[in-house]
Amino acid sequence: MRDVSIIGIGQTKVGEHWDKSLRELAFQALEAAMHDAQVERVDALYVGNMLSGELTGQEHLGALVADFAGLRGIEAMKIEAACGSGAAALRVGYIAVAGGLCDIVACIGVEKMTDKQGDIATSSLATAADADYEALHGLSFVGINALLMRRYMHEHGYRKEDFANFAINAHANATRNPYAMFPHPITAQQFAEAKPVADPINLLDSSPIADGAACVILAPTSIAREFTDKPVRVRAITVATDTVAVHDRRDPLYLEGAAISAQKAYAMAGVGPADIDLFELHDAFTIMSALSLEAAGFAQRGKGVALALDNAISLDGHIPITTMGGLKARGHPVGATGMYQIVEVAMQLRGEAGPNQVRNARLGMAQNIGGSGATVITTILEADQ
Amino acid sequence: MEVARFWRTTEQRYRLVGEVCPRCHTKIFPPRDVCPACEAEAKTLYQFSGKGEVYSFTTIHSAPRGFEKYAPYMVALVRLEEGPLVTAQLTDVDESEVYIGMPVEMVTRVLREDDKRGMIVYGYKFRPVRQAEAERQLA
Ligand SMILES: [Zn+2]
């Protein structure tokens, strides 16, 4: 196996792009990343996407984007793993480069959600759950997270307001991210008074759906410096799964897939949670932040929320999370989200995060989750300067 | 929802019929033919009692497609007395009365009506046990 590095990154602003189609968003991110890497051609293109068939009646995104980008003839495919599609595309690209099958590979995450009314997009998200045994009972994706949050509060003795800092921290970091959907701060009082969505989850526990695309270019580490003087090494990228339905899990409050994925990543990179300088986690809802921190080994069971209460998650805390706004405030274009996380960790490791720069960031981790923990992809990146 | 898909899961949905593992005796719902505890083949049918307690619950205000006209409604994770958790709606109960640990029992109700084809999908929901007792006393 060859070592693999990221030699270029690109992203579009997250938000409602009424003037741009799916293929245009994907192309914009791809063009930015290819320009950043100073490459004119790639050997292969992997497009992470969840809902293009449901929401825009368009599948076959590999060929579609390759064609639109003037890359006709190259290897190209769509990769789907619900909200984990973005990082799943990176995993496929990594396999291709590490295995010596391709040299220069583009991995894109793209989602176009705002053409349809919000409730249709919301319903489509339920396709990540178990259609016969969860969705059939009218359970929405928000509802699944609400069930987890209420039980978590019950078992560990937290109040609803204890989760506020996850959202407040994400919004504070988004104010300094030009690509973020919601670059405005929120207060504890706004959190307390936010509109309920599915009790105990309110609007400010929840990440907003959006349009967006992000892209990275991979190359073998041995030639990465021919393209950039700031290559970022992929030290680990691992995928693990759990039951699709939450009710089938041994303990619904323990994200076993996230734990397995993180353990595999630590083993592959030869590091542990104490070595990680920042963690882009999958904060689709505040409860997921707590559960991810616990599963990835940053907090004991039931203590994930305590990390937020202690401010350990801020940019100068001992484990900064959602450093560019996270899903909550950067926005959650579902199939693109995993690639945004990778681009943001790479920015931190290249020292390009501006006012959000985590000092002396050398090792960064991202964890992208499909469904409510059924597919989990953990990536560990290292600055190589 | 397609007719064949609806028909395939009728026994489970109407009567809470699952499976039991012949090796380790784990009770399985929904049926999956492979024991989640020991991975043995498990195709022996098992009739659940329909009794359990609320593990967690929420109220859905913004309903997915097909459920809009029922909103708001309550969905719970119910811990069946035989072990498994199931996802199901709560019925015949006010939101303010529900608590984690509340004893509930299964009833068969309309889950949804498909407006386009007029198909009605029935299935299990859960209601508080105390209410059933009250009804028996009246009868
Ligand atoms: Zn067994």
Short mmCIF file of C-alpha atoms and ligand atoms in Angstrom, two decimals:
data_model
loop_
_atom_site.label_atom_id
_atom_site.label_comp_id
_atom_site.label_asym_id
_atom_site.label_seq_id
_atom_site.Cartn_x
_atom_site.Cartn_y
_atom_site.Cartn_z
CA MET A 1 0.00 0.00 0.00
CA ARG A 2 1.12 3.53 -0.77
CA ASP A 3 0.79 6.51 1.57
CA VAL A 4 -1.81 8.99 0.34
CA SER A 5 -1.94 12.78 0.67
CA ILE A 6 -4.45 15.52 -0.03
CA ILE A 7 -2.91 17.93 -2.54
CA GLY A 8 -5.89 20.20 -3.19
CA ILE A 9 -9.14 21.32 -1.55
CA GLY A 10 -12.22 23.23 -2.74
CA GLN A 11 -15.67 24.07 -1.47
CA THR A 12 -18.72 26.16 -2.29
CA LYS A 13 -20.56 28.28 0.22
CA VAL A 14 -23.22 26.22 1.99
CA GLY A 15 -26.75 27.56 1.63
CA GLU A 16 -29.61 27.90 -0.77
CA HIS A 17 -28.13 28.01 -4.27
CA TRP A 18 -31.31 28.62 -6.27
CA ASP A 19 -29.18 29.73 -9.22
CA LYS A 20 -27.01 26.60 -9.36
CA SER A 21 -27.78 23.02 -10.35
CA LEU A 22 -26.34 19.89 -8.81
CA ARG A 23 -23.74 19.51 -11.56
CA GLU A 24 -22.73 23.16 -11.35
CA LEU A 25 -22.18 22.94 -7.59
CA ALA A 26 -20.09 19.80 -7.99
CA PHE A 27 -18.07 21.39 -10.77
CA GLN A 28 -17.44 24.56 -8.77
CA ALA A 29 -15.91 22.58 -5.89
CA LEU A 30 -13.96 20.32 -8.27
CA GLU A 31 -12.57 23.27 -10.21
CA ALA A 32 -11.47 25.00 -7.00
CA ALA A 33 -9.73 21.85 -5.74
CA MET A 34 -8.03 21.13 -9.09
CA HIS A 35 -6.86 24.73 -9.23
CA ASP A 36 -5.56 24.47 -5.66
CA ALA A 37 -3.65 21.30 -6.57
CA GLN A 38 -2.56 22.76 -9.93
CA VAL A 39 -3.70 19.70 -11.84
CA GLU A 40 -5.53 19.75 -15.16
CA ARG A 41 -6.58 16.14 -15.30
CA VAL A 42 -7.50 13.44 -12.78
CA ASP A 43 -7.42 9.67 -13.24
CA ALA A 44 -10.69 9.05 -11.43
CA LEU A 45 -13.62 10.91 -9.88
CA TYR A 46 -15.78 9.65 -7.00
CA VAL A 47 -18.94 11.58 -6.21
CA GLY A 48 -20.47 11.21 -2.75
CA ASN A 49 -24.18 11.98 -2.75
CA MET A 50 -27.26 10.76 -0.92
CA LEU A 51 -30.44 12.21 -2.38
CA SER A 52 -30.00 13.21 -6.02
CA GLY A 53 -32.41 10.52 -7.21
CA GLU A 54 -35.06 11.40 -4.61
CA LEU A 55 -34.80 15.17 -4.89
CA THR A 56 -33.74 15.98 -8.44
CA GLY A 57 -34.58 12.78 -10.34
CA GLN A 58 -30.94 12.48 -11.29
CA GLU A 59 -28.73 9.50 -10.59
CA HIS A 60 -25.55 8.44 -12.41
CA LEU A 61 -23.60 11.34 -10.95
CA GLY A 62 -20.16 9.93 -11.71
CA ALA A 63 -20.59 10.18 -15.46
CA LEU A 64 -22.71 13.33 -15.15
CA VAL A 65 -20.08 15.34 -13.29
CA ALA A 66 -17.17 13.94 -15.31
CA ASP A 67 -18.94 14.91 -18.52
CA PHE A 68 -19.87 18.39 -17.27
CA ALA A 69 -16.33 19.01 -16.03
CA GLY A 70 -14.81 18.13 -19.41
CA LEU A 71 -13.28 14.93 -18.08
CA ARG A 72 -15.05 12.56 -20.46
CA GLY A 73 -13.49 9.11 -20.53
CA ILE A 74 -12.19 8.93 -16.99
CA GLU A 75 -13.29 6.46 -14.30
CA ALA A 76 -16.18 8.00 -12.36
CA MET A 77 -18.85 6.69 -9.96
CA LYS A 78 -21.38 7.85 -7.39
CA ILE A 79 -20.90 6.57 -3.84
CA GLU A 80 -23.85 6.43 -1.43
CA ALA A 81 -23.91 5.86 2.34
CA ALA A 82 -26.73 8.18 3.48
CA CYS A 83 -25.29 11.24 5.29
CA GLY A 84 -21.94 9.45 5.26
CA SER A 85 -21.71 9.59 1.47
CA GLY A 86 -19.08 12.37 1.42
CA ALA A 87 -16.46 10.55 3.45
CA ALA A 88 -17.42 7.29 1.73
CA ALA A 89 -16.30 8.87 -1.57
CA LEU A 90 -12.98 9.74 0.08
CA ARG A 91 -12.62 6.14 1.27
CA VAL A 92 -13.04 4.85 -2.30
CA GLY A 93 -10.56 7.41 -3.61
CA TYR A 94 -8.11 6.43 -0.89
CA ILE A 95 -8.36 2.75 -1.82
CA ALA A 96 -7.69 3.59 -5.47
CA VAL A 97 -4.57 5.64 -4.74
CA ALA A 98 -3.21 3.54 -1.87
CA GLY A 99 -3.68 0.39 -3.93
CA GLY A 100 -1.69 1.85 -6.80
CA LEU A 101 -4.60 1.73 -9.26
CA CYS A 102 -4.80 5.51 -9.75
CA ASP A 103 -2.45 8.42 -9.08
CA ILE A 104 -4.50 11.60 -9.10
CA VAL A 105 -8.07 11.20 -7.83
CA ALA A 106 -10.83 13.73 -7.17
CA CYS A 107 -13.34 13.00 -4.40
CA ILE A 108 -16.44 15.19 -4.33
CA GLY A 109 -19.36 15.43 -1.93
CA VAL A 110 -22.40 17.21 -3.34
CA GLU A 111 -26.03 17.70 -2.37
CA LYS A 112 -28.83 19.84 -3.80
CA MET A 113 -31.73 19.97 -1.34
CA THR A 114 -33.48 23.30 -1.59
CA ASP A 115 -35.18 22.93 -4.98
CA LYS A 116 -37.89 20.91 -3.25
CA GLN A 117 -39.98 22.14 -0.33
CA GLY A 118 -38.41 21.60 3.07
CA ASP A 119 -40.84 18.87 4.13
CA ILE A 120 -40.02 16.77 1.06
CA ALA A 121 -36.31 17.00 1.78
CA THR A 122 -37.04 16.12 5.41
CA SER A 123 -39.03 13.06 4.39
CA SER A 124 -36.25 11.96 2.07
CA LEU A 125 -33.84 11.89 4.99
CA ALA A 126 -35.98 9.15 6.54
CA THR A 127 -34.79 6.87 3.71
CA ALA A 128 -31.58 6.50 5.76
CA ALA A 129 -33.64 4.77 8.46
CA ASP A 130 -35.31 1.34 8.36
CA ALA A 131 -38.23 1.79 5.94
CA ASP A 132 -40.25 -1.20 7.20
CA TYR A 133 -39.79 -0.85 10.93
CA GLU A 134 -39.01 2.81 11.67
CA ALA A 135 -40.34 5.00 8.86
CA LEU A 136 -43.56 2.94 8.56
CA HIS A 137 -44.49 4.13 12.05
CA GLY A 138 -44.19 7.78 11.10
CA LEU A 139 -40.81 8.20 12.72
CA SER A 140 -38.83 11.04 11.15
CA PHE A 141 -35.07 11.41 11.23
CA VAL A 142 -35.40 14.18 13.80
CA GLY A 143 -37.69 11.88 15.78
CA ILE A 144 -35.03 9.17 16.01
CA ASN A 145 -32.60 11.67 17.47
CA ALA A 146 -35.27 12.95 19.85
CA LEU A 147 -35.77 9.41 21.20
CA LEU A 148 -32.03 9.12 21.81
CA MET A 149 -31.78 12.56 23.42
CA ARG A 150 -34.65 11.99 25.85
CA ARG A 151 -33.26 8.64 26.95
CA TYR A 152 -29.77 10.14 27.32
CA MET A 153 -31.11 12.92 29.54
CA HIS A 154 -33.03 10.32 31.58
CA GLU A 155 -30.08 7.98 32.07
CA HIS A 156 -27.40 10.58 32.71
CA GLY A 157 -29.37 13.28 34.48
CA TYR A 158 -28.90 16.18 32.08
CA ARG A 159 -31.30 19.01 31.41
CA LYS A 160 -32.21 20.21 27.96
CA GLU A 161 -30.22 23.45 28.35
CA ASP A 162 -27.05 21.48 29.09
CA PHE A 163 -26.78 20.77 25.35
CA ALA A 164 -26.77 24.48 24.42
CA ASN A 165 -23.00 24.88 24.22
CA PHE A 166 -22.73 22.49 21.28
CA ALA A 167 -24.90 24.85 19.22
CA ILE A 168 -23.44 28.07 20.66
CA ASN A 169 -19.86 26.92 19.95
CA ALA A 170 -20.73 25.87 16.39
CA HIS A 171 -22.40 29.20 15.61
CA ALA A 172 -19.53 31.19 17.17
CA ASN A 173 -17.05 29.40 14.89
CA ALA A 174 -19.27 29.83 11.83
CA THR A 175 -19.23 33.62 12.22
CA ARG A 176 -15.64 33.52 10.92
CA ASN A 177 -16.18 30.98 8.12
CA PRO A 178 -17.02 32.66 4.79
CA TYR A 179 -18.45 29.35 3.50
CA ALA A 180 -20.91 28.89 6.40
CA MET A 181 -24.67 28.96 5.97
CA PHE A 182 -25.44 30.58 9.35
CA PRO A 183 -22.51 32.89 10.17
CA HIS A 184 -24.23 34.50 13.15
CA PRO A 185 -23.85 33.87 16.88
CA ILE A 186 -26.64 32.50 19.08
CA THR A 187 -27.21 32.89 22.83
CA ALA A 188 -28.21 30.47 25.57
CA GLN A 189 -31.52 32.29 25.82
CA GLN A 190 -32.23 31.87 22.10
CA PHE A 191 -31.43 28.18 22.49
CA ALA A 192 -33.82 27.85 25.43
CA GLU A 193 -36.62 29.60 23.54
CA ALA A 194 -36.16 27.94 20.14
CA LYS A 195 -39.14 26.33 18.44
CA PRO A 196 -39.65 22.66 19.36
CA VAL A 197 -39.30 20.23 16.43
CA ALA A 198 -39.65 16.83 18.13
CA ASP A 199 -39.43 17.16 21.88
CA PRO A 200 -36.80 17.43 23.42
CA ILE A 201 -35.17 18.56 20.14
CA ASN A 202 -35.69 22.15 19.11
CA LEU A 203 -34.67 24.11 16.04
CA LEU A 204 -31.29 25.08 17.53
CA ASP A 205 -30.37 21.47 18.33
CA SER A 206 -30.78 20.69 14.63
CA SER A 207 -28.54 21.24 11.63
CA PRO A 208 -30.11 22.90 8.58
CA ILE A 209 -30.43 21.11 5.24
CA ALA A 210 -28.73 22.97 2.42
CA ASP A 211 -27.04 22.89 -0.98
CA GLY A 212 -23.30 22.58 -1.24
CA ALA A 213 -20.29 20.78 -2.64
CA ALA A 214 -16.76 20.15 -1.43
CA CYS A 215 -13.84 18.37 -3.04
CA VAL A 216 -10.36 17.08 -2.33
CA ILE A 217 -7.65 15.86 -4.72
CA LEU A 218 -5.61 12.84 -3.63
CA ALA A 219 -2.15 11.76 -4.76
CA PRO A 220 0.51 9.33 -3.57
CA THR A 221 2.48 11.00 -0.76
CA SER A 222 5.70 10.27 -2.68
CA ILE A 223 4.78 12.80 -5.38
CA ALA A 224 2.54 15.15 -3.35
CA ARG A 225 5.19 17.86 -3.08
CA GLU A 226 5.32 18.18 -6.86
CA PHE A 227 1.86 19.77 -6.60
CA THR A 228 1.80 21.64 -3.30
CA ASP A 229 4.10 22.71 -0.48
CA LYS A 230 1.31 21.98 2.03
CA PRO A 231 0.32 18.37 1.51
CA VAL A 232 -1.90 16.79 4.16
CA ARG A 233 -1.35 13.10 4.81
CA VAL A 234 -4.24 10.69 5.18
CA ARG A 235 -3.06 8.72 8.19
CA ALA A 236 -6.26 6.67 8.44
CA ILE A 237 -9.69 6.33 6.88
CA THR A 238 -11.94 3.55 8.13
CA VAL A 239 -15.56 2.53 7.73
CA ALA A 240 -17.68 0.58 10.22
CA THR A 241 -21.38 -0.25 10.36
CA ASP A 242 -24.09 -0.81 12.94
CA THR A 243 -27.76 -1.82 12.70
CA VAL A 244 -29.78 0.53 10.50
CA ALA A 245 -32.69 0.62 12.98
CA VAL A 246 -31.92 2.14 16.37
CA HIS A 247 -34.23 -0.36 18.11
CA ASP A 248 -31.99 -3.25 16.96
CA ARG A 249 -28.95 -1.97 18.89
CA ARG A 250 -27.73 -3.59 22.07
CA ASP A 251 -27.57 -0.14 23.68
CA PRO A 252 -29.06 2.69 21.62
CA LEU A 253 -27.01 5.25 23.57
CA TYR A 254 -23.71 3.69 22.52
CA LEU A 255 -22.73 4.29 18.90
CA GLU A 256 -20.95 1.00 18.41
CA GLY A 257 -20.27 1.69 14.73
CA ALA A 258 -18.62 4.98 15.67
CA ALA A 259 -16.54 3.27 18.35
CA ILE A 260 -15.37 0.52 15.97
CA SER A 261 -14.63 3.02 13.22
CA ALA A 262 -12.63 5.27 15.59
CA GLN A 263 -10.69 2.34 17.09
CA LYS A 264 -9.77 1.09 13.62
CA ALA A 265 -8.62 4.60 12.67
CA TYR A 266 -6.50 5.01 15.81
CA ALA A 267 -4.91 1.63 15.15
CA MET A 268 -4.24 2.43 11.50
CA ALA A 269 -2.61 5.78 12.37
CA GLY A 270 -0.88 4.48 15.48
CA VAL A 271 -2.34 7.26 17.64
CA GLY A 272 -4.99 7.69 20.35
CA PRO A 273 -7.61 10.31 21.21
CA ALA A 274 -5.08 12.25 23.32
CA ASP A 275 -3.00 12.90 20.17
CA ILE A 276 -5.87 14.49 18.22
CA ASP A 277 -5.70 18.31 18.04
CA LEU A 278 -9.19 18.91 16.61
CA PHE A 279 -12.25 16.80 15.83
CA GLU A 280 -14.81 17.57 13.14
CA LEU A 281 -17.71 15.45 14.37
CA HIS A 282 -21.15 14.78 12.90
CA ASP A 283 -23.31 17.24 14.88
CA ALA A 284 -26.53 16.72 12.89
CA PHE A 285 -28.19 17.15 16.30
CA THR A 286 -26.62 18.15 19.61
CA ILE A 287 -27.19 14.65 20.98
CA MET A 288 -25.03 13.23 18.17
CA SER A 289 -22.13 15.45 19.29
CA ALA A 290 -22.32 13.95 22.77
CA LEU A 291 -22.61 10.37 21.52
CA SER A 292 -19.75 10.81 19.02
CA LEU A 293 -17.39 12.28 21.62
CA GLU A 294 -18.11 9.28 23.84
CA ALA A 295 -17.82 6.63 21.09
CA ALA A 296 -14.56 8.12 19.77
CA GLY A 297 -12.98 8.00 23.20
CA PHE A 298 -12.89 11.70 24.13
CA ALA A 299 -15.35 11.28 27.00
CA GLN A 300 -16.62 8.50 29.26
CA ARG A 301 -20.16 7.22 28.75
CA GLY A 302 -22.58 9.94 29.77
CA LYS A 303 -19.86 12.62 29.92
CA GLY A 304 -20.00 13.94 26.35
CA VAL A 305 -22.29 16.78 27.36
CA ALA A 306 -19.97 17.61 30.24
CA LEU A 307 -17.23 18.44 27.68
CA ALA A 308 -19.52 21.10 26.22
CA LEU A 309 -20.46 22.40 29.67
CA ASP A 310 -16.76 22.70 30.55
CA ASN A 311 -15.98 24.55 27.30
CA ALA A 312 -13.45 21.87 26.35
CA ILE A 313 -14.85 21.95 22.80
CA SER A 314 -13.97 25.58 21.93
CA LEU A 315 -11.05 26.54 19.64
CA ASP A 316 -8.68 26.82 22.61
CA GLY A 317 -10.21 23.92 24.56
CA HIS A 318 -8.52 20.55 24.88
CA ILE A 319 -10.62 18.99 22.10
CA PRO A 320 -11.90 21.68 19.69
CA ILE A 321 -14.89 20.48 17.63
CA THR A 322 -16.91 21.97 14.74
CA THR A 323 -14.11 24.49 14.26
CA MET A 324 -15.67 26.03 11.13
CA GLY A 325 -19.28 25.79 12.31
CA GLY A 326 -20.03 22.09 12.02
CA LEU A 327 -23.21 20.68 10.53
CA LYS A 328 -25.15 22.99 12.85
CA ALA A 329 -23.93 26.33 11.50
CA ARG A 330 -21.76 25.65 8.44
CA GLY A 331 -24.83 23.71 7.27
CA HIS A 332 -25.62 20.08 6.41
CA PRO A 333 -25.90 19.37 2.67
CA VAL A 334 -26.14 15.72 3.63
CA GLY A 335 -24.07 13.87 1.01
CA ALA A 336 -21.53 16.71 0.89
CA THR A 337 -21.08 17.09 4.64
CA GLY A 338 -18.38 14.44 5.04
CA MET A 339 -16.25 16.16 2.40
CA TYR A 340 -16.71 19.57 4.04
CA GLN A 341 -15.37 18.05 7.25
CA ILE A 342 -12.28 16.78 5.40
CA VAL A 343 -11.70 20.13 3.69
CA GLU A 344 -12.01 21.93 7.04
CA VAL A 345 -9.57 19.62 8.82
CA ALA A 346 -7.15 20.08 5.91
CA MET A 347 -7.49 23.88 6.21
CA GLN A 348 -6.63 23.65 9.91
CA LEU A 349 -3.59 21.44 9.21
CA ARG A 350 -2.41 23.76 6.42
CA GLY A 351 -2.69 26.68 8.83
CA GLU A 352 -5.34 28.31 6.63
CA ALA A 353 -8.26 28.48 9.06
CA GLY A 354 -7.79 32.24 9.63
CA PRO A 355 -9.27 33.49 12.89
CA ASN A 356 -10.49 29.94 13.63
CA GLN A 357 -7.00 28.47 13.46
CA VAL A 358 -6.40 25.86 16.16
CA ARG A 359 -2.88 26.57 17.38
CA ASN A 360 -0.21 23.98 16.56
CA ALA A 361 -2.72 21.71 14.86
CA ARG A 362 -0.82 18.67 13.60
CA LEU A 363 -3.33 15.79 13.78
CA GLY A 364 -6.99 16.31 12.92
CA MET A 365 -9.86 13.85 12.90
CA ALA A 366 -13.23 13.85 11.14
CA GLN A 367 -16.12 11.50 11.74
CA ASN A 368 -18.94 11.33 9.21
CA ILE A 369 -22.08 9.41 10.16
CA GLY A 370 -24.72 7.90 7.89
CA GLY A 371 -28.19 7.51 9.38
CA SER A 372 -28.21 7.55 13.16
CA GLY A 373 -24.93 5.65 13.39
CA ALA A 374 -25.35 2.82 10.87
CA THR A 375 -22.38 3.86 8.71
CA VAL A 376 -19.48 5.65 10.36
CA ILE A 377 -16.36 6.83 8.57
CA THR A 378 -13.44 8.14 10.61
CA THR A 379 -10.54 9.97 8.96
CA ILE A 380 -7.29 11.05 10.60
CA LEU A 381 -5.20 13.62 8.73
CA GLU A 382 -1.72 14.91 9.50
CA ALA A 383 0.04 18.12 8.57
CA ASP A 384 3.10 17.33 6.45
CA GLN A 385 5.21 20.46 6.51
CA MET B 1 -46.68 1.75 -0.24
CA GLU B 2 -46.72 -1.21 -2.61
CA VAL B 3 -49.22 -4.01 -1.97
CA ALA B 4 -46.67 -6.86 -1.99
CA ARG B 5 -44.41 -5.08 0.45
CA PHE B 6 -47.35 -4.46 2.73
CA TRP B 7 -48.44 -8.09 2.56
CA ARG B 8 -44.99 -9.48 3.35
CA THR B 9 -44.94 -8.02 6.85
CA THR B 10 -48.61 -8.49 7.78
CA GLU B 11 -48.12 -11.17 10.47
CA GLN B 12 -45.50 -9.11 12.24
CA ARG B 13 -47.42 -5.91 12.04
CA TYR B 14 -50.87 -7.19 13.03
CA ARG B 15 -49.92 -9.63 15.73
CA LEU B 16 -46.32 -8.93 16.75
CA VAL B 17 -45.06 -12.30 15.53
CA GLY B 18 -41.27 -12.53 15.70
CA GLU B 19 -38.78 -15.34 16.06
CA VAL B 20 -36.93 -17.22 18.79
CA CYS B 21 -33.37 -18.47 18.51
CA PRO B 22 -33.27 -22.29 18.87
CA ARG B 23 -29.72 -22.11 20.25
CA CYS B 24 -29.67 -19.29 22.84
CA HIS B 25 -33.44 -18.63 23.12
CA THR B 26 -33.12 -14.90 22.38
CA LYS B 27 -36.50 -13.51 21.30
CA ILE B 28 -36.23 -11.59 18.04
CA PHE B 29 -38.37 -8.74 16.73
CA PRO B 30 -38.55 -7.64 13.97
CA PRO B 31 -37.88 -11.10 12.50
CA ARG B 32 -34.51 -11.33 10.75
CA ASP B 33 -33.83 -15.10 10.48
CA VAL B 34 -30.39 -14.73 12.06
CA CYS B 35 -30.03 -14.41 15.83
CA PRO B 36 -28.48 -11.02 16.68
CA ALA B 37 -27.00 -12.48 19.89
CA CYS B 38 -25.30 -15.68 18.66
CA GLU B 39 -25.67 -15.50 14.85
CA ALA B 40 -27.39 -18.90 14.65
CA GLU B 41 -30.15 -19.39 12.10
CA ALA B 42 -33.42 -18.47 13.83
CA LYS B 43 -36.60 -19.10 11.85
CA THR B 44 -38.84 -20.48 14.60
CA LEU B 45 -41.86 -18.20 14.90
CA TYR B 46 -42.58 -16.66 18.27
CA GLN B 47 -45.71 -14.83 19.43
CA PHE B 48 -44.84 -11.84 21.59
CA SER B 49 -47.15 -10.96 24.47
CA GLY B 50 -47.46 -7.34 23.38
CA LYS B 51 -46.56 -6.11 26.87
CA GLY B 52 -43.69 -3.78 27.53
CA GLU B 53 -42.64 -0.40 28.83
CA VAL B 54 -41.70 2.95 27.32
CA TYR B 55 -37.92 3.22 26.80
CA SER B 56 -38.12 6.69 25.22
CA PHE B 57 -40.68 8.81 23.41
CA THR B 58 -41.17 11.96 21.36
CA THR B 59 -43.91 13.93 19.66
CA ILE B 60 -43.67 14.37 15.89
CA HIS B 61 -44.93 17.81 14.85
CA SER B 62 -43.38 17.94 11.40
CA ALA B 63 -44.47 14.62 9.90
CA PRO B 64 -42.91 12.73 6.99
CA ARG B 65 -44.86 12.34 3.75
CA GLY B 66 -48.01 10.28 4.24
CA PHE B 67 -48.31 11.10 7.93
CA GLU B 68 -49.08 14.83 7.72
CA LYS B 69 -52.75 14.52 8.62
CA TYR B 70 -52.01 12.61 11.83
CA ALA B 71 -49.55 15.17 13.27
CA PRO B 72 -48.89 15.78 16.06
CA TYR B 73 -48.49 12.14 17.15
CA MET B 74 -46.25 10.32 19.59
CA VAL B 75 -43.62 7.74 18.66
CA ALA B 76 -41.85 5.61 21.23
CA LEU B 77 -39.20 2.98 21.63
CA VAL B 78 -40.93 0.23 23.62
CA ARG B 79 -38.94 -2.40 25.53
CA LEU B 80 -40.98 -5.60 25.13
CA GLU B 81 -41.06 -7.82 28.21
CA GLU B 82 -39.36 -10.56 26.19
CA GLY B 83 -36.35 -8.28 25.53
CA PRO B 84 -36.41 -6.54 22.13
CA LEU B 85 -36.99 -2.84 21.57
CA VAL B 86 -39.56 -1.82 18.96
CA THR B 87 -40.38 1.49 17.33
CA ALA B 88 -44.12 2.23 17.45
CA GLN B 89 -46.64 4.99 17.95
CA LEU B 90 -48.31 5.58 21.31
CA THR B 91 -52.09 5.88 21.23
CA ASP B 92 -54.99 6.59 23.58
CA VAL B 93 -52.78 8.70 25.83
CA ASP B 94 -52.01 12.37 26.37
CA GLU B 95 -48.42 13.54 25.92
CA SER B 96 -48.31 14.91 29.47
CA GLU B 97 -49.09 11.46 30.92
CA VAL B 98 -46.27 9.56 29.21
CA TYR B 99 -43.07 8.80 31.10
CA ILE B 100 -40.04 6.55 30.64
CA GLY B 101 -40.87 3.21 32.24
CA MET B 102 -44.63 3.51 31.67
CA PRO B 103 -46.24 0.04 31.20
CA VAL B 104 -47.83 -0.28 27.76
CA GLU B 105 -49.53 -2.97 25.68
CA MET B 106 -49.98 -3.54 21.98
CA VAL B 107 -53.13 -2.69 20.04
CA THR B 108 -53.74 -2.88 16.27
CA ARG B 109 -54.60 0.43 14.65
CA VAL B 110 -54.43 2.26 11.32
CA LEU B 111 -50.82 3.31 10.69
CA ARG B 112 -51.56 5.26 7.53
CA GLU B 113 -53.89 5.56 4.60
CA ASP B 114 -52.44 5.82 1.14
CA ASP B 115 -54.56 8.59 -0.40
CA LYS B 116 -53.69 7.74 -3.98
CA ARG B 117 -54.74 4.10 -3.92
CA GLY B 118 -57.01 4.13 -0.91
CA MET B 119 -54.95 1.41 0.75
CA ILE B 120 -55.09 1.31 4.54
CA VAL B 121 -52.05 0.01 6.41
CA TYR B 122 -52.78 -1.46 9.85
CA GLY B 123 -50.16 -2.27 12.44
CA TYR B 124 -49.14 -2.28 16.07
CA LYS B 125 -49.30 0.72 18.35
CA PHE B 126 -49.00 0.79 22.12
CA ARG B 127 -51.30 2.23 24.76
CA PRO B 128 -50.99 2.52 28.54
CA VAL B 129 -51.86 -0.70 30.38
CA ARG B 130 -53.97 1.11 32.98
CA GLN B 131 -56.45 2.15 30.34
CA ALA B 132 -56.99 -1.44 29.23
CA GLU B 133 -57.63 -2.44 32.81
CA ALA B 134 -60.23 0.28 33.17
CA GLU B 135 -62.01 -0.95 30.04
CA ARG B 136 -62.11 -4.49 31.36
CA GLN B 137 -63.65 -3.31 34.60
CA LEU B 138 -66.38 -1.47 32.71
CA ALA B 139 -67.19 -4.56 30.64
ZN ZN C 1 -29.08 -17.04 19.49
#
